[in-house]
């Protein structure tokens, strides 16, 4: 088993690359549920879904949602005078309904999202980090905002004063996550936002200990490409935590968790092995190449 | 205020006719929620919605759902290996999401469906009979079936051994329903199935008393046209209860509730006034004509 920890796009792309270099059924992706949100009574899991659509090869080229999706439901909500602030395509919504129905029937989030994964025809496992609700909140000068409100309603422009992963204290890594980490031949932290994408995963009590106890080294892939985050508000969140906007800053964020890091810049952190290689994943080949590089670093760090 | 009690198509058509002969804002339709169902985690209210789509003028000509609707969500559920047994068009689903979200936020069903009604641009009130869940169940030789399972999954062909309105004992007419009945200048029971469409409404404790206490007579419209029910399993349910398949059988079902009945056949029931007139609503004119006939009978029975 290869385990990838993933938030949004960066981690999802690396997971897709990994599924091209190891048998898909041997890949387990542990995903951030801190961005989960209830919209229109539907349980939306943006990061687990993004990973799932990437693995299914149905990600839309806009970077989220399902390729070729239609918007009849959102258009009707708007026509009915509602504010469809969280835009879900019709197919995307259908997949969310699968999860919502199973949750309403009392299933764990792991099982509910598992039905989405199987429904998308994905052979790999895409696991929520925890079954309990964890919700990322961001404090801005206007007050606390749920993560999706901060991102979508506020446009992620407000000043970040504090970040909280509400519910994390009461959450636990699922049995499926612990089992995958224990059996892993390689563990790779994808190039996602260390603070708000990987941060919630590591904030689940027991997760860091499980990673430390794994028989295989943990390798991070830096989300910085040419000194910049490719996508999303990574830089603002890194700056908020006082971390340098470099692969060394990423290594610092993962202190005590990782043994090695892949980056496109030199990394000089005591006790951390590193591999310098291009990290831009601008296509199938580049994704597979980066996945292979992470596996090689894991293997040479063992 | 004119109050119409309605189940599915027959009552909805009469409500539409009524909205053509009285100011729409003066019309309140009290609807059956015994057919409500949770599908895909979404709260579906078939009868309240049917009435709402008829009043909005957006009912599809197939007899349910919204005209011109698309099926992207159901198609995707099917593609994902799920069984979309309760077919909801995309727009229809959007309206259900409005209700579901408000219910999830703790709103009463009355308010949640009210948002659907306003969203559809309907000026009349379409009220659930009760905010508490009431669920019609049918016992067949195979056992108890929830109403929509009996209708859709079983095709309404099984033998009816018993009918229960589960939850009715704990339900109460809403303040909005009681207020409308109290202020009503006319109360009309639409030509819906007396057993399973109007039956659940009358099964709510306090509803019969409220109707009896109203200052205006209660007029029923027989669902029989030319001796047959126009649509749905009315005949099988009437037969199950031992009621004759006639307007007199309908009057018997409403004993103690109605003062008068409109039918296309002679009705000779002691203490019940009747008006014999065509009851087929095969167009806008016929719907308005029947509504007017019911109002006239109400007025002459006062």
XYZ file of C-alpha atoms in Angstrom:
604
model
C 0.000 0.000 0.000
C 1.121 3.525 -0.824
C -0.506 6.244 1.294
C -0.853 9.803 0.039
C -2.076 12.573 2.333
C -3.924 15.099 0.225
C -5.844 18.321 0.436
C -7.049 19.904 -2.781
C -5.567 20.184 -6.244
C -1.857 19.603 -5.562
C -2.400 16.501 -3.481
C -5.082 15.265 -5.852
C -2.766 15.608 -8.858
C 0.004 13.746 -7.059
C -2.502 11.023 -6.122
C -3.458 10.750 -9.796
C 0.233 10.475 -10.680
C 0.681 7.814 -8.018
C -2.234 5.783 -9.419
C -0.314 5.733 -12.692
C 2.860 4.269 -11.177
C 1.449 1.822 -8.592
C -1.552 -0.492 -9.026
C -4.569 1.770 -8.315
C -5.976 -0.715 -5.796
C -2.705 -0.384 -3.839
C -3.176 3.369 -3.388
C -4.881 4.884 -0.351
C -5.409 8.632 -0.211
C -6.099 10.172 3.199
C -8.016 13.362 2.587
C -8.798 16.580 4.427
C -12.419 16.941 5.520
C -11.872 20.307 7.196
C -13.320 21.981 4.086
C -16.519 19.911 4.210
C -19.683 21.966 4.203
C -23.438 21.531 4.273
C -24.975 23.361 1.336
C -28.667 23.060 0.467
C -28.887 20.263 3.051
C -26.290 18.272 1.110
C -22.995 17.087 2.597
C -20.242 18.402 0.321
C -16.677 17.078 0.746
C -14.609 19.296 -1.566
C -11.183 17.732 -0.997
C -12.206 14.038 -0.932
C -14.281 14.682 -4.065
C -11.510 16.545 -5.855
C -9.168 13.605 -5.218
C -11.875 11.186 -6.363
C -12.598 13.063 -9.612
C -8.862 13.229 -10.352
C -8.471 9.494 -9.779
C -11.565 8.795 -11.887
C -10.162 10.957 -14.677
C -13.315 13.088 -14.677
C -11.988 16.293 -13.104
C -13.127 19.335 -15.029
C -10.376 21.426 -16.556
C -11.493 24.415 -14.485
C -9.859 22.536 -11.587
C -12.910 21.401 -9.631
C -16.132 19.561 -10.328
C -16.895 16.928 -12.929
C -16.027 17.423 -16.589
C -18.973 18.291 -18.815
C -21.266 18.848 -15.854
C -24.488 20.854 -16.210
C -25.989 23.417 -13.837
C -29.759 22.866 -13.887
C -30.110 22.569 -10.115
C -28.047 25.667 -9.299
C -29.853 27.637 -12.025
C -33.201 26.637 -10.547
C -32.105 27.582 -7.030
C -31.158 30.971 -8.405
C -34.439 31.275 -10.324
C -36.231 30.517 -7.065
C -34.491 33.450 -5.422
C -31.983 31.437 -3.418
C -28.276 32.133 -3.391
C -26.433 29.130 -4.827
C -23.192 30.363 -3.290
C -21.591 26.935 -3.373
C -21.776 26.027 -7.066
C -22.320 22.287 -7.496
C -22.822 20.871 -10.974
C -25.698 18.432 -11.413
C -23.464 15.344 -11.547
C -21.345 16.631 -8.703
C -24.509 17.141 -6.680
C -25.657 13.606 -7.491
C -22.437 12.233 -6.016
C -22.938 14.420 -2.926
C -26.469 13.003 -2.593
C -25.036 9.473 -2.453
C -22.913 10.545 0.506
C -25.718 12.548 2.117
C -28.205 9.715 1.942
C -25.807 7.237 3.530
C -24.880 9.693 6.283
C -28.568 10.305 6.947
C -28.962 6.531 7.267
C -26.304 6.558 9.996
C -23.283 5.389 7.978
C -19.798 6.616 8.839
C -18.369 9.285 6.517
C -15.742 6.732 5.434
C -18.437 4.375 4.128
C -20.521 7.198 2.707
C -17.613 8.627 0.754
C -16.561 5.089 -0.190
C -19.838 4.764 -2.075
C -18.975 7.951 -3.975
C -15.543 6.541 -4.819
C -16.947 3.224 -6.044
C -19.725 5.103 -7.870
C -17.045 7.025 -9.745
C -15.374 3.751 -10.694
C -12.232 4.455 -8.692
C -10.291 1.410 -7.482
C -8.072 3.276 -5.036
C -9.252 4.105 -1.529
C -10.082 7.721 -0.806
C -10.481 8.008 2.943
C -11.715 10.912 5.025
C -9.096 11.579 7.712
C -11.793 11.076 10.363
C -15.465 10.181 10.518
C -16.185 12.908 13.057
C -16.852 16.414 11.719
C -13.804 18.687 11.658
C -14.420 22.169 10.281
C -11.717 24.652 9.440
C -12.547 28.201 10.523
C -10.603 31.355 9.782
C -10.700 34.496 11.903
C -10.653 37.696 9.872
C -11.074 41.315 10.969
C -14.809 40.699 10.372
C -14.888 37.734 12.746
C -14.763 33.950 12.438
C -15.677 32.526 9.061
C -16.295 28.913 8.096
C -13.642 27.938 5.574
C -15.853 27.870 2.475
C -17.346 31.229 3.415
C -13.835 32.627 3.726
C -12.863 31.134 0.359
C -16.016 31.625 -1.719
C -18.079 34.376 -0.142
C -15.139 36.511 0.957
C -12.947 35.525 -1.989
C -10.089 34.530 0.347
C -8.944 38.134 0.453
C -9.514 38.935 4.118
C -6.602 39.143 6.512
C -6.015 35.870 8.331
C -5.851 36.414 12.075
C -6.285 32.842 13.288
C -7.133 29.358 12.098
C -9.067 26.719 14.008
C -9.914 23.123 13.155
C -13.165 22.886 15.080
C -14.063 19.405 16.207
C -10.548 18.062 15.688
C -10.074 17.379 19.401
C -13.018 14.980 19.375
C -11.995 13.316 16.101
C -9.833 10.219 15.652
C -8.115 8.721 12.606
C -10.459 6.057 11.263
C -9.576 2.352 11.502
C -9.116 2.392 7.719
C -6.633 5.283 7.914
C -4.671 3.681 10.751
C -4.584 0.346 8.941
C -3.329 1.916 5.707
C -0.616 3.901 7.510
C 0.478 0.801 9.407
C 0.701 -1.327 6.267
C 2.157 1.423 4.040
C 5.285 0.768 1.994
C 5.507 4.498 1.362
C 3.755 7.528 2.834
C 3.741 10.740 0.832
C 2.325 14.089 1.905
C 1.085 15.685 -1.301
C 1.916 19.245 -2.377
C -1.137 20.708 -0.670
C -1.378 23.683 1.635
C 0.529 22.638 4.791
C -1.592 24.862 7.032
C -5.193 24.388 5.938
C -5.118 21.259 3.752
C -2.648 18.947 5.492
C -2.922 20.827 8.800
C -6.413 19.505 9.615
C -5.284 15.931 8.882
C -2.324 16.270 11.253
C -4.545 17.985 13.846
C -6.579 14.821 14.349
C -5.308 13.425 17.665
C -3.329 10.256 17.032
C -2.514 11.023 13.397
C 1.014 12.316 13.985
C 1.720 9.387 16.290
C 0.446 6.920 13.699
C 2.671 8.475 11.028
C 5.663 8.437 13.359
C 5.044 4.796 14.199
C 4.788 3.724 10.553
C 7.438 1.277 9.377
C 8.107 3.409 6.318
C 9.519 6.947 6.045
C 7.189 9.869 5.423
C 8.061 12.009 2.416
C 6.555 15.440 1.769
C 6.299 17.079 -1.616
C 6.653 20.848 -1.436
C 3.703 22.802 -2.863
C 6.062 25.567 -3.980
C 6.993 25.750 -7.644
C 9.588 28.329 -8.579
C 9.142 29.868 -5.148
C 5.365 30.318 -5.486
C 2.326 28.258 -4.523
C 0.698 27.056 -7.754
C -2.853 27.589 -6.613
C -4.986 28.716 -3.728
C -4.216 30.763 -0.648
C -1.200 28.735 0.483
C 1.083 31.738 0.718
C -1.255 33.784 2.907
C -1.778 30.901 5.309
C 1.936 30.064 5.448
C 2.712 33.732 6.132
C 0.066 33.815 8.877
C 1.784 30.945 10.686
C 5.146 32.676 10.356
C 6.537 29.950 8.114
C 8.911 30.963 5.319
C 7.388 30.589 1.836
C 9.901 27.909 0.899
C 10.295 24.165 0.962
C 12.210 24.665 4.210
C 9.119 26.359 5.608
C 7.105 23.332 4.525
C 9.601 21.017 6.201
C 9.227 23.126 9.337
C 5.431 22.797 9.190
C 5.873 19.016 9.124
C 8.536 18.881 11.820
C 8.424 15.558 13.649
C 6.296 14.006 10.917
C 8.450 13.800 7.804
C 11.772 12.140 7.104
C 12.335 13.596 3.644
C 11.065 16.197 1.209
C 10.853 16.570 -2.563
C 11.214 20.169 -3.748
C 12.388 22.195 -6.734
C 14.773 24.114 -4.486
C 17.582 23.110 -2.122
C 16.413 22.141 1.357
C 18.814 22.289 4.239
C 17.006 21.085 7.325
C 18.865 18.905 9.825
C 17.630 15.319 9.840
C 15.547 15.753 6.675
C 16.662 14.142 3.437
C 15.721 15.955 0.283
C 15.455 15.476 -3.435
C 15.642 18.478 -5.748
C 13.556 17.992 -8.863
C 10.947 19.946 -10.855
C 7.596 19.864 -9.010
C 5.218 21.438 -11.531
C 2.587 18.836 -12.502
C 1.495 20.181 -15.858
C 0.334 16.913 -17.325
C 0.055 13.172 -16.930
C 3.786 12.580 -17.459
C 4.846 15.218 -14.954
C 2.421 13.858 -12.343
C 3.719 10.304 -12.719
C 7.329 11.516 -12.683
C 6.821 13.432 -9.426
C 5.039 10.449 -7.859
C 7.958 8.228 -8.871
C 10.442 10.719 -7.423
C 8.586 10.730 -4.096
C 8.558 6.915 -4.026
C 12.274 6.788 -4.805
C 13.060 9.249 -2.036
C 10.906 7.202 0.340
C 12.727 4.056 -0.686
C 16.194 5.610 -0.302
C 15.242 7.093 3.094
C 14.195 3.756 4.557
C -59.971 33.185 2.380
C -60.945 30.078 0.457
C -59.472 26.845 1.804
C -58.974 23.808 -0.415
C -57.931 20.470 1.060
C -55.872 18.634 -1.529
C -53.937 15.475 -2.122
C -52.459 14.883 -5.563
C -53.632 15.670 -9.063
C -57.393 16.076 -8.556
C -57.062 18.419 -5.605
C -54.204 20.268 -7.277
C -56.256 20.864 -10.428
C -59.173 22.149 -8.402
C -56.792 24.428 -6.488
C -55.532 25.766 -9.828
C -59.140 26.340 -10.902
C -59.826 28.118 -7.629
C -56.828 30.415 -8.105
C -58.461 31.462 -11.383
C -61.766 32.463 -9.755
C -60.612 34.008 -6.469
C -57.614 36.304 -5.946
C -54.646 33.897 -5.676
C -53.492 35.507 -2.426
C -56.916 34.663 -0.932
C -56.435 30.932 -1.575
C -54.978 28.560 1.021
C -54.425 24.933 0.086
C -54.015 22.446 2.940
C -52.026 19.541 1.573
C -51.366 15.913 2.431
C -47.865 15.195 3.691
C -48.501 11.496 4.241
C -46.775 10.790 0.905
C -43.625 12.683 1.912
C -40.451 10.677 1.569
C -36.726 11.025 2.091
C -34.906 10.120 -1.092
C -31.143 10.580 -1.486
C -31.202 12.497 1.796
C -33.636 15.012 0.298
C -37.068 15.769 1.773
C -39.599 15.219 -1.022
C -43.199 16.411 -0.548
C -45.045 15.014 -3.574
C -48.514 16.380 -2.855
C -47.540 19.857 -1.628
C -45.203 20.147 -4.613
C -47.791 18.943 -7.112
C -50.198 21.594 -5.840
C -47.427 24.195 -5.974
C -46.403 23.357 -9.560
C -50.071 23.469 -10.642
C -50.551 26.878 -9.005
C -47.286 28.125 -10.546
C -48.424 26.907 -13.955
C -45.264 24.820 -14.315
C -46.686 21.324 -13.869
C -45.346 18.956 -16.534
C -47.939 17.452 -18.833
C -46.972 13.964 -17.629
C -48.847 14.914 -14.456
C -46.007 15.385 -12.016
C -42.752 17.313 -11.850
C -41.796 20.577 -13.486
C -42.349 21.214 -17.186
C -39.210 20.975 -19.309
C -37.167 19.558 -16.462
C -33.906 17.696 -17.107
C -32.576 14.517 -15.472
C -28.832 15.008 -15.040
C -28.807 14.182 -11.326
C -30.890 10.995 -11.633
C -28.830 9.899 -14.646
C -25.634 10.378 -12.660
C -27.021 8.439 -9.680
C -27.795 5.618 -12.077
C -24.355 5.856 -13.714
C -22.858 5.599 -10.224
C -24.687 2.333 -9.679
C -27.400 3.685 -7.422
C -31.088 3.081 -7.907
C -32.824 6.394 -8.548
C -36.191 4.824 -7.728
C -37.829 8.131 -6.938
C -37.329 10.093 -10.164
C -36.791 13.771 -9.439
C -36.006 16.148 -12.274
C -33.150 18.573 -11.717
C -35.397 21.596 -11.129
C -37.739 19.545 -8.997
C -34.751 18.433 -6.939
C -33.585 22.030 -6.566
C -36.943 22.935 -5.044
C -36.676 19.943 -2.701
C -33.208 21.145 -1.672
C -34.689 24.491 -0.612
C -37.052 22.620 1.695
C -34.362 20.198 2.893
C -31.906 22.930 3.771
C -34.461 24.866 5.813
C -35.594 21.708 7.621
C -31.967 20.886 8.390
C -31.642 24.386 9.843
C -34.529 23.597 12.199
C -37.374 25.341 10.370
C -40.910 23.967 10.516
C -42.099 22.129 7.396
C -44.646 24.924 6.905
C -41.901 27.524 6.582
C -39.653 25.216 4.577
C -42.363 24.457 2.036
C -43.382 28.120 2.106
C -39.949 28.956 0.698
C -40.606 26.496 -2.141
C -43.963 28.138 -2.815
C -42.496 31.638 -2.884
C -39.569 30.347 -4.932
C -42.043 29.101 -7.521
C -43.657 32.540 -7.609
C -46.960 31.316 -6.169
C -49.026 33.903 -4.286
C -51.426 31.425 -2.692
C -50.540 29.584 0.503
C -49.735 25.895 0.177
C -49.659 24.522 3.707
C -48.587 21.102 4.933
C -51.429 19.710 7.056
C -48.976 19.381 9.966
C -45.337 20.137 10.704
C -44.810 16.766 12.372
C -43.991 13.801 10.122
C -47.002 11.703 9.137
C -46.210 8.768 6.849
C -48.820 6.674 5.083
C -48.050 2.960 5.139
C -49.882 0.190 3.329
C -49.948 -3.447 4.433
C -49.797 -5.901 1.549
C -49.424 -9.696 1.571
C -45.657 -8.987 1.488
C -45.834 -6.848 4.638
C -45.950 -3.140 5.451
C -44.756 -0.800 2.737
C -44.093 2.928 2.944
C -46.536 4.649 0.599
C -44.064 5.596 -2.127
C -42.625 2.082 -2.112
C -46.130 0.711 -2.537
C -46.822 3.134 -5.382
C -43.500 3.244 -7.221
C -41.553 0.109 -6.365
C -44.560 -2.203 -6.207
C -46.504 -0.353 -8.901
C -49.568 -0.055 -6.625
C -50.684 -3.520 -7.688
C -50.416 -5.387 -4.386
C -53.526 -6.253 -2.420
C -54.280 -3.632 0.218
C -54.757 -5.251 3.611
C -54.471 -2.210 5.850
C -53.551 1.473 5.829
C -51.820 3.397 8.600
C -50.949 7.067 8.914
C -47.889 6.691 11.080
C -47.117 9.661 13.256
C -50.592 11.145 12.863
C -51.394 10.720 16.569
C -48.479 12.967 17.497
C -49.248 15.531 14.782
C -51.383 18.664 15.080
C -52.842 21.026 12.494
C -50.434 23.937 12.200
C -51.368 27.409 13.451
C -51.483 28.493 9.793
C -53.960 25.724 8.919
C -56.175 26.439 11.926
C -56.145 30.157 11.182
C -57.097 29.632 7.536
C -59.941 27.254 8.427
C -61.219 29.666 11.070
C -61.192 32.625 8.676
C -62.418 30.679 5.634
C -65.358 31.961 3.615
C -65.491 28.572 1.883
C -63.830 25.232 2.541
C -63.606 22.747 -0.308
C -62.259 19.215 -0.158
C -60.745 18.621 -3.570
C -61.441 15.544 -5.718
C -58.531 13.593 -4.278
C -58.468 10.045 -2.934
C -60.632 10.158 0.227
C -58.687 7.338 1.863
C -55.015 8.064 1.264
C -54.944 11.698 0.100
C -57.567 13.438 2.243
C -57.566 10.661 4.858
C -54.175 11.629 6.315
C -55.274 15.271 6.582
C -58.422 14.291 8.492
C -56.400 11.852 10.634
C -54.460 14.695 12.218
C -56.034 15.073 15.675
C -57.985 18.318 15.851
C -58.465 18.675 12.081
C -62.022 17.308 11.982
C -62.959 19.450 14.975
C -61.493 22.552 13.345
C -63.453 21.888 10.143
C -66.654 21.274 12.139
C -66.132 24.498 14.059
C -65.572 26.587 10.927
C -68.145 29.329 10.297
C -68.537 28.205 6.712
C -69.878 24.924 5.281
C -67.456 22.276 4.033
C -68.040 21.137 0.454
C -66.461 18.025 -1.033
C -65.889 17.453 -4.735
C -66.206 13.802 -5.704
C -63.136 12.311 -7.382
C -65.364 10.032 -9.471
C -65.967 10.969 -13.089
C -68.445 8.806 -14.955
C -68.291 6.319 -12.098
C -64.490 5.897 -12.222
C -61.589 7.546 -10.448
C -59.683 9.612 -13.020
C -56.226 8.720 -11.809
C -54.332 6.751 -9.206
C -55.366 3.914 -6.953
C -58.486 5.574 -5.525
C -60.761 2.657 -6.379
C -58.596 0.004 -4.720
C -58.291 2.064 -1.537
C -62.027 2.871 -1.477
C -62.817 -0.813 -1.955
C -60.421 -1.735 0.848
C -62.305 0.496 3.265
C -65.608 -1.028 2.165
C -66.843 2.269 0.733
C -68.954 2.177 -2.434
C -67.157 3.527 -5.501
C -69.588 6.404 -5.827
C -70.036 9.981 -4.691
C -72.191 8.575 -1.914
C -69.212 6.483 -0.828
C -67.155 9.669 -0.799
C -69.808 11.428 1.281
C -69.684 8.479 3.671
C -65.894 8.786 3.945
C -66.365 12.418 4.949
C -69.279 11.810 7.335
C -69.330 14.421 10.074
C -66.990 16.681 8.111
C -68.869 17.835 5.022
C -72.146 19.679 4.561
C -72.405 19.316 0.796
C -70.891 17.540 -2.181
C -70.349 18.280 -5.870
C -70.583 15.204 -8.098
C -71.473 14.168 -11.628
C -74.043 11.718 -10.250
C -77.045 12.014 -7.958
C -76.185 11.886 -4.257
C -78.830 10.937 -1.758
C -77.304 11.142 1.684
C -79.390 12.527 4.551
C -78.198 15.927 5.729
C -75.842 16.420 2.759
C -76.703 18.953 0.063
C -75.484 18.091 -3.402
C -74.876 19.653 -6.765
C -74.838 17.466 -9.880
C -72.495 18.831 -12.514
C -69.690 17.511 -14.769
C -66.529 16.992 -12.711
C -63.922 16.202 -15.370
C -61.248 18.911 -15.288
C -59.861 18.612 -18.793
C -58.609 22.154 -19.134
C -58.385 25.597 -17.618
C -62.068 26.395 -18.254
C -63.320 23.140 -16.748
C -61.138 23.631 -13.671
C -62.443 27.151 -13.089
C -66.022 26.042 -13.714
C -65.784 23.258 -11.141
C -64.174 25.614 -8.622
C -67.012 28.079 -9.159
C -69.586 25.306 -8.735
C -68.018 24.296 -5.425
C -68.046 27.914 -4.223
C -71.682 28.321 -5.247
C -72.684 25.155 -3.409
C -70.775 26.383 -0.344
C -72.519 29.732 -0.547
C -75.997 28.190 -0.949
C -75.334 25.756 1.916
C -74.450 28.478 4.392
